[in-house]
mmCIF file of N, CA and C in Angstrom:
data_model
loop_
_atom_site.group_PDB
_atom_site.id
_atom_site.type_symbol
_atom_site.label_atom_id
_atom_site.label_comp_id
_atom_site.label_asym_id
_atom_site.label_seq_id
_atom_site.Cartn_x
_atom_site.Cartn_y
_atom_site.Cartn_z
ATOM 1 N N MET A 15 0.843 -1.129 -0.002
ATOM 2 C CA MET A 15 -0.007 0.014 -0.015
ATOM 3 C C MET A 15 0.911 1.215 -0.042
ATOM 4 N N THR A 16 0.592 2.216 -0.799
ATOM 5 C CA THR A 16 1.398 3.392 -0.960
ATOM 6 C C THR A 16 0.771 4.528 -0.278
ATOM 7 N N LYS A 17 1.508 5.269 0.573
ATOM 8 C CA LYS A 17 0.937 6.473 1.156
ATOM 9 C C LYS A 17 1.606 7.692 0.514
ATOM 10 N N PHE A 18 0.826 8.741 0.439
ATOM 11 C CA PHE A 18 1.293 9.967 -0.216
ATOM 12 C C PHE A 18 1.893 10.850 0.884
ATOM 13 N N ASN A 19 3.186 11.118 0.814
ATOM 14 C CA ASN A 19 3.908 11.971 1.698
ATOM 15 C C ASN A 19 5.068 12.596 1.059
ATOM 16 N N LYS A 20 5.978 13.198 1.812
ATOM 17 C CA LYS A 20 7.043 14.000 1.127
ATOM 18 C C LYS A 20 7.958 13.091 0.254
ATOM 19 N N THR A 21 7.993 11.783 0.512
ATOM 20 C CA THR A 21 8.885 10.905 -0.313
ATOM 21 C C THR A 21 8.084 10.211 -1.465
ATOM 22 N N ASN A 22 6.870 10.643 -1.590
ATOM 23 C CA ASN A 22 6.077 9.948 -2.631
ATOM 24 C C ASN A 22 5.222 11.042 -3.321
ATOM 25 N N THR A 23 5.961 11.971 -3.986
ATOM 26 C CA THR A 23 5.262 13.123 -4.606
ATOM 27 C C THR A 23 5.815 13.340 -6.002
ATOM 28 N N PRO A 24 5.121 14.094 -6.842
ATOM 29 C CA PRO A 24 5.614 14.363 -8.163
ATOM 30 C C PRO A 24 7.076 14.822 -8.256
ATOM 31 N N GLU A 25 7.397 15.754 -7.423
ATOM 32 C CA GLU A 25 8.786 16.199 -7.461
ATOM 33 C C GLU A 25 9.821 15.153 -7.027
ATOM 34 N N ASN A 26 9.333 14.114 -6.507
ATOM 35 C CA ASN A 26 10.203 13.044 -6.035
ATOM 36 C C ASN A 26 10.057 11.855 -6.916
ATOM 37 N N GLY A 27 9.451 11.954 -8.062
ATOM 38 C CA GLY A 27 9.474 10.915 -9.048
ATOM 39 C C GLY A 27 8.271 9.986 -9.120
ATOM 40 N N ASN A 28 7.240 10.151 -8.280
ATOM 41 C CA ASN A 28 6.049 9.312 -8.362
ATOM 42 C C ASN A 28 4.958 10.057 -9.058
ATOM 43 N N PHE A 29 4.879 9.773 -10.316
ATOM 44 C CA PHE A 29 3.882 10.595 -11.134
ATOM 45 C C PHE A 29 2.641 9.821 -11.497
ATOM 46 N N GLY A 30 2.675 8.559 -11.681
ATOM 47 C CA GLY A 30 1.545 7.888 -12.238
ATOM 48 C C GLY A 30 0.916 6.831 -11.251
ATOM 49 N N PRO A 31 -0.354 6.946 -10.996
ATOM 50 C CA PRO A 31 -0.953 5.938 -10.111
ATOM 51 C C PRO A 31 -1.378 4.725 -10.968
ATOM 52 N N PHE A 32 -0.511 3.737 -10.997
ATOM 53 C CA PHE A 32 -0.817 2.572 -11.770
ATOM 54 C C PHE A 32 -0.789 1.399 -10.872
ATOM 55 N N ASP A 33 -1.573 0.345 -11.217
ATOM 56 C CA ASP A 33 -1.670 -0.930 -10.500
ATOM 57 C C ASP A 33 -1.830 -0.743 -8.988
ATOM 58 N N GLY A 34 -2.828 0.081 -8.671
ATOM 59 C CA GLY A 34 -3.236 0.251 -7.284
ATOM 60 C C GLY A 34 -2.371 1.236 -6.481
ATOM 61 N N GLN A 35 -1.501 1.976 -7.153
ATOM 62 C CA GLN A 35 -0.697 2.929 -6.389
ATOM 63 C C GLN A 35 -1.487 4.076 -5.854
ATOM 64 N N LEU A 36 -2.759 4.205 -6.170
ATOM 65 C CA LEU A 36 -3.591 5.290 -5.562
ATOM 66 C C LEU A 36 -3.959 4.932 -4.081
ATOM 67 N N CYS A 37 -3.624 3.706 -3.641
ATOM 68 C CA CYS A 37 -3.891 3.368 -2.289
ATOM 69 C C CYS A 37 -3.033 4.183 -1.340
ATOM 70 N N PHE A 38 -3.526 4.448 -0.135
ATOM 71 C CA PHE A 38 -2.772 5.260 0.822
ATOM 72 C C PHE A 38 -3.151 4.750 2.249
ATOM 73 N N SER A 39 -2.291 5.157 3.209
ATOM 74 C CA SER A 39 -2.437 4.630 4.573
ATOM 75 C C SER A 39 -2.540 5.866 5.501
ATOM 76 N N PRO A 40 -3.709 6.507 5.654
ATOM 77 C CA PRO A 40 -3.774 7.693 6.497
ATOM 78 C C PRO A 40 -3.406 7.493 7.969
ATOM 79 N N GLU A 41 -3.535 6.288 8.465
ATOM 80 C CA GLU A 41 -3.181 6.014 9.888
ATOM 81 C C GLU A 41 -1.675 6.133 10.128
ATOM 82 N N ASP A 42 -0.847 6.117 9.075
ATOM 83 C CA ASP A 42 0.569 6.251 9.206
ATOM 84 C C ASP A 42 0.982 7.674 9.046
ATOM 85 N N GLY A 43 0.056 8.645 9.077
ATOM 86 C CA GLY A 43 0.385 10.076 9.003
ATOM 87 C C GLY A 43 0.189 10.635 7.650
ATOM 88 N N ALA A 44 -0.120 9.847 6.632
ATOM 89 C CA ALA A 44 -0.317 10.360 5.348
ATOM 90 C C ALA A 44 -1.799 11.043 5.302
ATOM 91 N N ARG A 45 -1.980 12.084 4.508
ATOM 92 C CA ARG A 45 -3.263 12.693 4.413
ATOM 93 C C ARG A 45 -4.040 11.953 3.335
ATOM 94 N N VAL A 46 -5.387 12.061 3.422
ATOM 95 C CA VAL A 46 -6.221 11.405 2.421
ATOM 96 C C VAL A 46 -6.158 12.256 1.157
ATOM 97 N N LEU A 47 -6.036 11.554 0.074
ATOM 98 C CA LEU A 47 -5.922 12.280 -1.301
ATOM 99 C C LEU A 47 -7.275 12.849 -1.621
ATOM 100 N N ASN A 48 -7.348 14.164 -1.865
ATOM 101 C CA ASN A 48 -8.652 14.853 -2.212
ATOM 102 C C ASN A 48 -8.794 14.947 -3.703
ATOM 103 N N TYR A 49 -7.745 15.345 -4.417
ATOM 104 C CA TYR A 49 -7.815 15.654 -5.774
ATOM 105 C C TYR A 49 -6.687 14.943 -6.556
ATOM 106 N N HIS A 50 -6.953 14.636 -7.803
ATOM 107 C CA HIS A 50 -6.062 13.960 -8.652
ATOM 108 C C HIS A 50 -6.031 14.765 -9.958
ATOM 109 N N THR A 51 -4.897 15.385 -10.271
ATOM 110 C CA THR A 51 -4.753 16.263 -11.380
ATOM 111 C C THR A 51 -4.171 15.376 -12.545
ATOM 112 N N TYR A 52 -4.972 15.109 -13.543
ATOM 113 C CA TYR A 52 -4.589 14.287 -14.745
ATOM 114 C C TYR A 52 -4.384 15.218 -15.920
ATOM 115 N N LEU A 53 -3.190 15.198 -16.426
ATOM 116 C CA LEU A 53 -2.773 16.135 -17.486
ATOM 117 C C LEU A 53 -2.939 15.664 -18.930
ATOM 118 N N CYS A 54 -3.325 14.457 -19.122
ATOM 119 C CA CYS A 54 -3.434 13.853 -20.463
ATOM 120 C C CYS A 54 -4.799 14.185 -21.114
ATOM 121 N N PRO A 55 -4.815 14.332 -22.419
ATOM 122 C CA PRO A 55 -6.072 14.559 -23.158
ATOM 123 C C PRO A 55 -6.928 13.292 -23.277
ATOM 124 N N GLU A 56 -6.334 12.092 -23.159
ATOM 125 C CA GLU A 56 -7.024 10.856 -23.267
ATOM 126 C C GLU A 56 -7.999 10.670 -22.100
ATOM 127 N N PRO A 57 -8.998 9.922 -22.272
ATOM 128 C CA PRO A 57 -9.961 9.639 -21.183
ATOM 129 C C PRO A 57 -9.229 9.045 -19.967
ATOM 130 N N TYR A 58 -9.700 9.335 -18.779
ATOM 131 C CA TYR A 58 -9.169 8.789 -17.609
ATOM 132 C C TYR A 58 -9.206 7.294 -17.581
ATOM 133 N N PRO A 59 -8.149 6.584 -17.209
ATOM 134 C CA PRO A 59 -8.063 5.157 -17.325
ATOM 135 C C PRO A 59 -9.237 4.450 -16.549
ATOM 136 N N ASP A 60 -9.867 3.519 -17.152
ATOM 137 C CA ASP A 60 -11.023 2.795 -16.589
ATOM 138 C C ASP A 60 -10.554 2.047 -15.316
ATOM 139 N N GLU A 61 -9.291 1.574 -15.282
ATOM 140 C CA GLU A 61 -8.783 0.795 -14.169
ATOM 141 C C GLU A 61 -8.748 1.670 -12.866
ATOM 142 N N ASN A 62 -8.683 2.954 -13.038
ATOM 143 C CA ASN A 62 -8.634 3.838 -11.874
ATOM 144 C C ASN A 62 -9.970 4.507 -11.468
ATOM 145 N N LYS A 63 -10.977 4.435 -12.372
ATOM 146 C CA LYS A 63 -12.234 5.214 -12.201
ATOM 147 C C LYS A 63 -12.901 4.711 -10.871
ATOM 148 N N GLU A 64 -13.032 3.393 -10.677
ATOM 149 C CA GLU A 64 -13.729 2.867 -9.558
ATOM 150 C C GLU A 64 -13.051 3.233 -8.252
ATOM 151 N N PHE A 65 -11.717 3.184 -8.224
ATOM 152 C CA PHE A 65 -10.990 3.559 -7.016
ATOM 153 C C PHE A 65 -11.231 5.041 -6.638
ATOM 154 N N VAL A 66 -11.132 5.964 -7.593
ATOM 155 C CA VAL A 66 -11.336 7.308 -7.277
ATOM 156 C C VAL A 66 -12.709 7.568 -6.856
ATOM 157 N N ARG A 67 -13.747 6.927 -7.460
ATOM 158 C CA ARG A 67 -15.110 7.154 -7.127
ATOM 159 C C ARG A 67 -15.351 6.649 -5.696
ATOM 160 N N SER A 68 -14.888 5.441 -5.424
ATOM 161 C CA SER A 68 -15.184 4.826 -4.076
ATOM 162 C C SER A 68 -14.438 5.554 -2.990
ATOM 163 N N ASN A 69 -13.404 6.298 -3.221
ATOM 164 C CA ASN A 69 -12.656 7.069 -2.277
ATOM 165 C C ASN A 69 -12.884 8.556 -2.283
ATOM 166 N N ASN A 70 -13.877 8.946 -2.956
ATOM 167 C CA ASN A 70 -14.302 10.351 -3.047
ATOM 168 C C ASN A 70 -13.174 11.295 -3.472
ATOM 169 N N ILE A 71 -12.370 10.814 -4.488
ATOM 170 C CA ILE A 71 -11.309 11.576 -5.020
ATOM 171 C C ILE A 71 -11.808 12.205 -6.277
ATOM 172 N N ARG A 72 -11.619 13.499 -6.355
ATOM 173 C CA ARG A 72 -12.115 14.269 -7.578
ATOM 174 C C ARG A 72 -10.963 14.353 -8.526
ATOM 175 N N VAL A 73 -11.232 13.930 -9.754
ATOM 176 C CA VAL A 73 -10.209 14.035 -10.880
ATOM 177 C C VAL A 73 -10.410 15.287 -11.614
ATOM 178 N N LEU A 74 -9.373 16.067 -11.692
ATOM 179 C CA LEU A 74 -9.269 17.268 -12.411
ATOM 180 C C LEU A 74 -8.507 17.052 -13.651
ATOM 181 N N GLN A 75 -9.117 17.026 -14.796
ATOM 182 C CA GLN A 75 -8.399 16.671 -16.042
ATOM 183 C C GLN A 75 -8.084 17.937 -16.874
ATOM 184 N N PHE A 76 -6.851 18.154 -17.260
ATOM 185 C CA PHE A 76 -6.367 19.268 -17.999
ATOM 186 C C PHE A 76 -5.670 18.651 -19.237
ATOM 187 N N GLY A 77 -6.387 18.507 -20.276
ATOM 188 C CA GLY A 77 -5.974 17.750 -21.507
ATOM 189 C C GLY A 77 -4.787 18.482 -22.242
ATOM 190 N N ILE A 78 -3.596 18.234 -21.853
ATOM 191 C CA ILE A 78 -2.464 18.766 -22.519
ATOM 192 C C ILE A 78 -1.862 17.731 -23.454
ATOM 193 N N GLU A 79 -1.708 17.996 -24.708
ATOM 194 C CA GLU A 79 -1.014 17.083 -25.658
ATOM 195 C C GLU A 79 0.394 17.008 -25.238
ATOM 196 N N GLY A 80 0.944 15.803 -25.375
ATOM 197 C CA GLY A 80 2.348 15.588 -25.103
ATOM 198 C C GLY A 80 3.199 16.422 -25.984
ATOM 199 N N LYS A 81 4.167 17.078 -25.326
ATOM 200 C CA LYS A 81 5.107 18.010 -26.023
ATOM 201 C C LYS A 81 4.348 19.139 -26.797
ATOM 202 N N SER A 82 3.213 19.555 -26.267
ATOM 203 C CA SER A 82 2.448 20.661 -26.853
ATOM 204 C C SER A 82 3.389 21.939 -26.895
ATOM 205 N N PRO A 83 3.379 22.618 -27.992
ATOM 206 C CA PRO A 83 4.231 23.784 -28.130
ATOM 207 C C PRO A 83 3.789 24.979 -27.250
ATOM 208 N N ASN A 84 2.533 25.017 -26.886
ATOM 209 C CA ASN A 84 2.122 26.194 -26.099
ATOM 210 C C ASN A 84 0.826 25.896 -25.267
ATOM 211 N N PRO A 85 0.955 25.093 -24.198
ATOM 212 C CA PRO A 85 -0.274 24.776 -23.438
ATOM 213 C C PRO A 85 -0.643 25.768 -22.324
ATOM 214 N N THR A 86 -0.443 27.099 -22.650
ATOM 215 C CA THR A 86 -0.567 28.128 -21.627
ATOM 216 C C THR A 86 -1.850 28.012 -20.917
ATOM 217 N N GLU A 87 -3.061 27.948 -21.606
ATOM 218 C CA GLU A 87 -4.324 27.984 -21.013
ATOM 219 C C GLU A 87 -4.526 26.783 -20.064
ATOM 220 N N ALA A 88 -4.149 25.586 -20.466
ATOM 221 C CA ALA A 88 -4.307 24.396 -19.623
ATOM 222 C C ALA A 88 -3.367 24.455 -18.396
ATOM 223 N N ILE A 89 -2.124 24.917 -18.599
ATOM 224 C CA ILE A 89 -1.226 25.029 -17.462
ATOM 225 C C ILE A 89 -1.770 26.019 -16.507
ATOM 226 N N THR A 90 -2.293 27.112 -16.965
ATOM 227 C CA THR A 90 -2.905 28.191 -16.086
ATOM 228 C C THR A 90 -4.007 27.603 -15.256
ATOM 229 N N LYS A 91 -4.929 26.900 -15.882
ATOM 230 C CA LYS A 91 -6.016 26.289 -15.152
ATOM 231 C C LYS A 91 -5.535 25.204 -14.171
ATOM 232 N N ALA A 92 -4.566 24.417 -14.462
ATOM 233 C CA ALA A 92 -4.001 23.465 -13.608
ATOM 234 C C ALA A 92 -3.324 24.109 -12.407
ATOM 235 N N LEU A 93 -2.607 25.255 -12.644
ATOM 236 C CA LEU A 93 -1.954 25.931 -11.581
ATOM 237 C C LEU A 93 -2.983 26.528 -10.626
ATOM 238 N N GLN A 94 -4.084 27.081 -11.219
ATOM 239 C CA GLN A 94 -5.122 27.566 -10.330
ATOM 240 C C GLN A 94 -5.688 26.489 -9.352
ATOM 241 N N ALA A 95 -5.884 25.300 -9.887
ATOM 242 C CA ALA A 95 -6.323 24.157 -9.045
ATOM 243 C C ALA A 95 -5.235 23.783 -7.974
ATOM 244 N N LEU A 96 -3.978 23.788 -8.468
ATOM 245 C CA LEU A 96 -2.844 23.500 -7.649
ATOM 246 C C LEU A 96 -2.614 24.389 -6.483
ATOM 247 N N ILE A 97 -2.730 25.626 -6.716
ATOM 248 C CA ILE A 97 -2.483 26.607 -5.634
ATOM 249 C C ILE A 97 -3.635 26.844 -4.659
ATOM 250 N N ASP A 98 -4.759 26.265 -4.988
ATOM 251 C CA ASP A 98 -5.910 26.394 -4.082
ATOM 252 C C ASP A 98 -5.763 25.284 -2.949
ATOM 253 N N VAL A 99 -5.421 25.685 -1.794
ATOM 254 C CA VAL A 99 -5.129 24.755 -0.690
ATOM 255 C C VAL A 99 -6.325 23.902 -0.342
ATOM 256 N N ARG A 100 -7.496 24.352 -0.684
ATOM 257 C CA ARG A 100 -8.688 23.430 -0.435
ATOM 258 C C ARG A 100 -8.667 22.180 -1.223
ATOM 259 N N ASN A 101 -7.832 22.140 -2.261
ATOM 260 C CA ASN A 101 -7.644 20.871 -3.097
ATOM 261 C C ASN A 101 -6.600 20.002 -2.572
ATOM 262 N N HIS A 102 -5.831 20.364 -1.527
ATOM 263 C CA HIS A 102 -4.740 19.612 -1.087
ATOM 264 C C HIS A 102 -5.233 18.525 -0.080
ATOM 265 N N PRO A 103 -4.539 17.397 -0.080
ATOM 266 C CA PRO A 103 -3.334 17.012 -0.911
ATOM 267 C C PRO A 103 -3.862 16.673 -2.302
ATOM 268 N N ILE A 104 -2.980 16.881 -3.275
ATOM 269 C CA ILE A 104 -3.276 16.737 -4.662
ATOM 270 C C ILE A 104 -2.163 15.925 -5.325
ATOM 271 N N LEU A 105 -2.547 15.024 -6.228
ATOM 272 C CA LEU A 105 -1.534 14.201 -6.971
ATOM 273 C C LEU A 105 -1.596 14.763 -8.411
ATOM 274 N N ILE A 106 -0.409 14.877 -8.987
ATOM 275 C CA ILE A 106 -0.281 15.393 -10.371
ATOM 276 C C ILE A 106 0.425 14.296 -11.200
ATOM 277 N N HIS A 107 -0.203 14.016 -12.310
ATOM 278 C CA HIS A 107 0.526 13.075 -13.178
ATOM 279 C C HIS A 107 -0.055 13.133 -14.613
ATOM 280 N N CYS A 108 0.817 12.658 -15.558
ATOM 281 C CA CYS A 108 0.429 12.454 -16.925
ATOM 282 C C CYS A 108 0.806 11.024 -17.228
ATOM 283 N N LYS A 109 1.105 10.718 -18.435
ATOM 284 C CA LYS A 109 1.438 9.307 -18.830
ATOM 285 C C LYS A 109 2.784 8.901 -18.260
ATOM 286 N N SER A 110 3.837 9.673 -18.491
ATOM 287 C CA SER A 110 5.155 9.234 -18.048
ATOM 288 C C SER A 110 5.776 10.102 -16.970
ATOM 289 N N GLY A 111 5.026 11.148 -16.603
ATOM 290 C CA GLY A 111 5.480 12.051 -15.469
ATOM 291 C C GLY A 111 6.741 12.840 -15.783
ATOM 292 N N LYS A 112 6.882 13.232 -17.013
ATOM 293 C CA LYS A 112 8.057 13.968 -17.377
ATOM 294 C C LYS A 112 7.733 15.382 -17.831
ATOM 295 N N HIS A 113 7.364 15.497 -19.051
ATOM 296 C CA HIS A 113 7.196 16.846 -19.690
ATOM 297 C C HIS A 113 6.001 17.655 -19.151
ATOM 298 N N ARG A 114 4.802 17.076 -19.282
ATOM 299 C CA ARG A 114 3.616 17.790 -18.854
ATOM 300 C C ARG A 114 3.675 18.027 -17.326
ATOM 301 N N THR A 115 3.916 16.987 -16.586
ATOM 302 C CA THR A 115 4.016 17.073 -15.123
ATOM 303 C C THR A 115 5.120 17.969 -14.720
ATOM 304 N N GLY A 116 6.259 17.807 -15.359
ATOM 305 C CA GLY A 116 7.468 18.609 -15.032
ATOM 306 C C GLY A 116 7.259 20.037 -15.287
ATOM 307 N N CYS A 117 6.560 20.375 -16.394
ATOM 308 C CA CYS A 117 6.295 21.788 -16.691
ATOM 309 C C CYS A 117 5.377 22.416 -15.640
ATOM 310 N N LEU A 118 4.328 21.653 -15.295
ATOM 311 C CA LEU A 118 3.403 22.192 -14.304
ATOM 312 C C LEU A 118 4.071 22.356 -12.909
ATOM 313 N N VAL A 119 4.848 21.385 -12.535
ATOM 314 C CA VAL A 119 5.560 21.433 -11.227
ATOM 315 C C VAL A 119 6.579 22.651 -11.250
ATOM 316 N N GLY A 120 7.292 22.756 -12.440
ATOM 317 C CA GLY A 120 8.182 23.907 -12.623
ATOM 318 C C GLY A 120 7.544 25.259 -12.437
ATOM 319 N N CYS A 121 6.371 25.423 -13.105
ATOM 320 C CA CYS A 121 5.613 26.653 -12.938
ATOM 321 C C CYS A 121 5.174 26.862 -11.497
ATOM 322 N N PHE A 122 4.785 25.814 -10.855
ATOM 323 C CA PHE A 122 4.382 25.893 -9.438
ATOM 324 C C PHE A 122 5.607 26.266 -8.596
ATOM 325 N N ARG A 123 6.765 25.722 -8.839
ATOM 326 C CA ARG A 123 7.964 26.119 -8.109
ATOM 327 C C ARG A 123 8.297 27.615 -8.265
ATOM 328 N N LYS A 124 8.144 28.090 -9.456
ATOM 329 C CA LYS A 124 8.351 29.534 -9.664
ATOM 330 C C LYS A 124 7.345 30.402 -8.819
ATOM 331 N N LEU A 125 6.124 29.917 -8.674
ATOM 332 C CA LEU A 125 5.144 30.602 -7.844
ATOM 333 C C LEU A 125 5.584 30.520 -6.371
ATOM 334 N N GLN A 126 6.362 29.474 -5.988
ATOM 335 C CA GLN A 126 6.869 29.339 -4.673
ATOM 336 C C GLN A 126 8.180 30.082 -4.542
ATOM 337 N N ASN A 127 8.519 30.876 -5.465
ATOM 338 C CA ASN A 127 9.782 31.742 -5.492
ATOM 339 C C ASN A 127 11.063 30.904 -5.493
ATOM 340 N N TRP A 128 11.044 29.718 -6.093
ATOM 341 C CA TRP A 128 12.244 29.061 -6.279
ATOM 342 C C TRP A 128 13.110 29.662 -7.344
ATOM 343 N N ARG A 129 14.451 29.648 -7.182
ATOM 344 C CA ARG A 129 15.404 30.143 -8.195
ATOM 345 C C ARG A 129 15.191 29.328 -9.468
ATOM 346 N N LEU A 130 15.273 29.882 -10.640
ATOM 347 C CA LEU A 130 15.099 29.216 -11.913
ATOM 348 C C LEU A 130 16.140 28.057 -12.021
ATOM 349 N N SER A 131 17.311 28.201 -11.589
ATOM 350 C CA SER A 131 18.308 27.180 -11.696
ATOM 351 C C SER A 131 17.876 25.931 -10.893
ATOM 352 N N TYR A 132 17.235 26.125 -9.716
ATOM 353 C CA TYR A 132 16.738 25.001 -8.908
ATOM 354 C C TYR A 132 15.595 24.326 -9.614
ATOM 355 N N VAL A 133 14.696 25.121 -10.262
ATOM 356 C CA VAL A 133 13.586 24.599 -11.019
ATOM 357 C C VAL A 133 14.073 23.682 -12.107
ATOM 358 N N PHE A 134 15.063 24.171 -12.873
ATOM 359 C CA PHE A 134 15.639 23.387 -13.939
ATOM 360 C C PHE A 134 16.403 22.116 -13.460
ATOM 361 N N GLU A 135 17.044 22.258 -12.341
ATOM 362 C CA GLU A 135 17.766 21.070 -11.802
ATOM 363 C C GLU A 135 16.763 20.005 -11.348
ATOM 364 N N GLU A 136 15.644 20.365 -10.684
ATOM 365 C CA GLU A 136 14.646 19.410 -10.339
ATOM 366 C C GLU A 136 14.038 18.714 -11.587
ATOM 367 N N TYR A 137 13.783 19.608 -12.590
ATOM 368 C CA TYR A 137 13.185 19.028 -13.817
ATOM 369 C C TYR A 137 14.153 18.017 -14.487
ATOM 370 N N ARG A 138 15.393 18.439 -14.609
ATOM 371 C CA ARG A 138 16.387 17.552 -15.225
ATOM 372 C C ARG A 138 16.514 16.197 -14.488
ATOM 373 N N CYS A 139 16.484 16.311 -13.181
ATOM 374 C CA CYS A 139 16.638 15.161 -12.276
ATOM 375 C C CYS A 139 15.562 14.120 -12.507
ATOM 376 N N PHE A 140 14.267 14.555 -12.671
ATOM 377 C CA PHE A 140 13.162 13.683 -12.740
ATOM 378 C C PHE A 140 12.549 13.443 -14.103
ATOM 379 N N ALA A 141 13.039 14.237 -15.100
ATOM 380 C CA ALA A 141 12.465 14.120 -16.459
ATOM 381 C C ALA A 141 13.421 13.427 -17.427
ATOM 382 N N SER A 142 14.465 12.907 -16.860
ATOM 383 C CA SER A 142 15.490 12.254 -17.730
ATOM 384 C C SER A 142 15.187 10.800 -17.901
#
């Protein structure tokens, strides 16, 4: 069973909830997942629909095409959801957890006043 905490977050390399990874253990100090931000344009995977429904997790889908040249509107909407603390804790992922997820997390880091060099370093670390 996977719990969501500081060592199991998008910036630490866990981007995709596959094969039951959406399970969590709140009794071990992890918070219950409220929102799941899905960045792919494809329909949400059938194998995850029942789990999110039965656990009252709201899926926020922002359909960003892979390697889209200018996903400004979708990134802006996703950032609005991400910075709203009422949505926390929130999981962010796309298909491989690199480009779309990395760009969104990078934009979020800038909103947190991270230095650009640190943003790029985190992106390079997890998007390679």
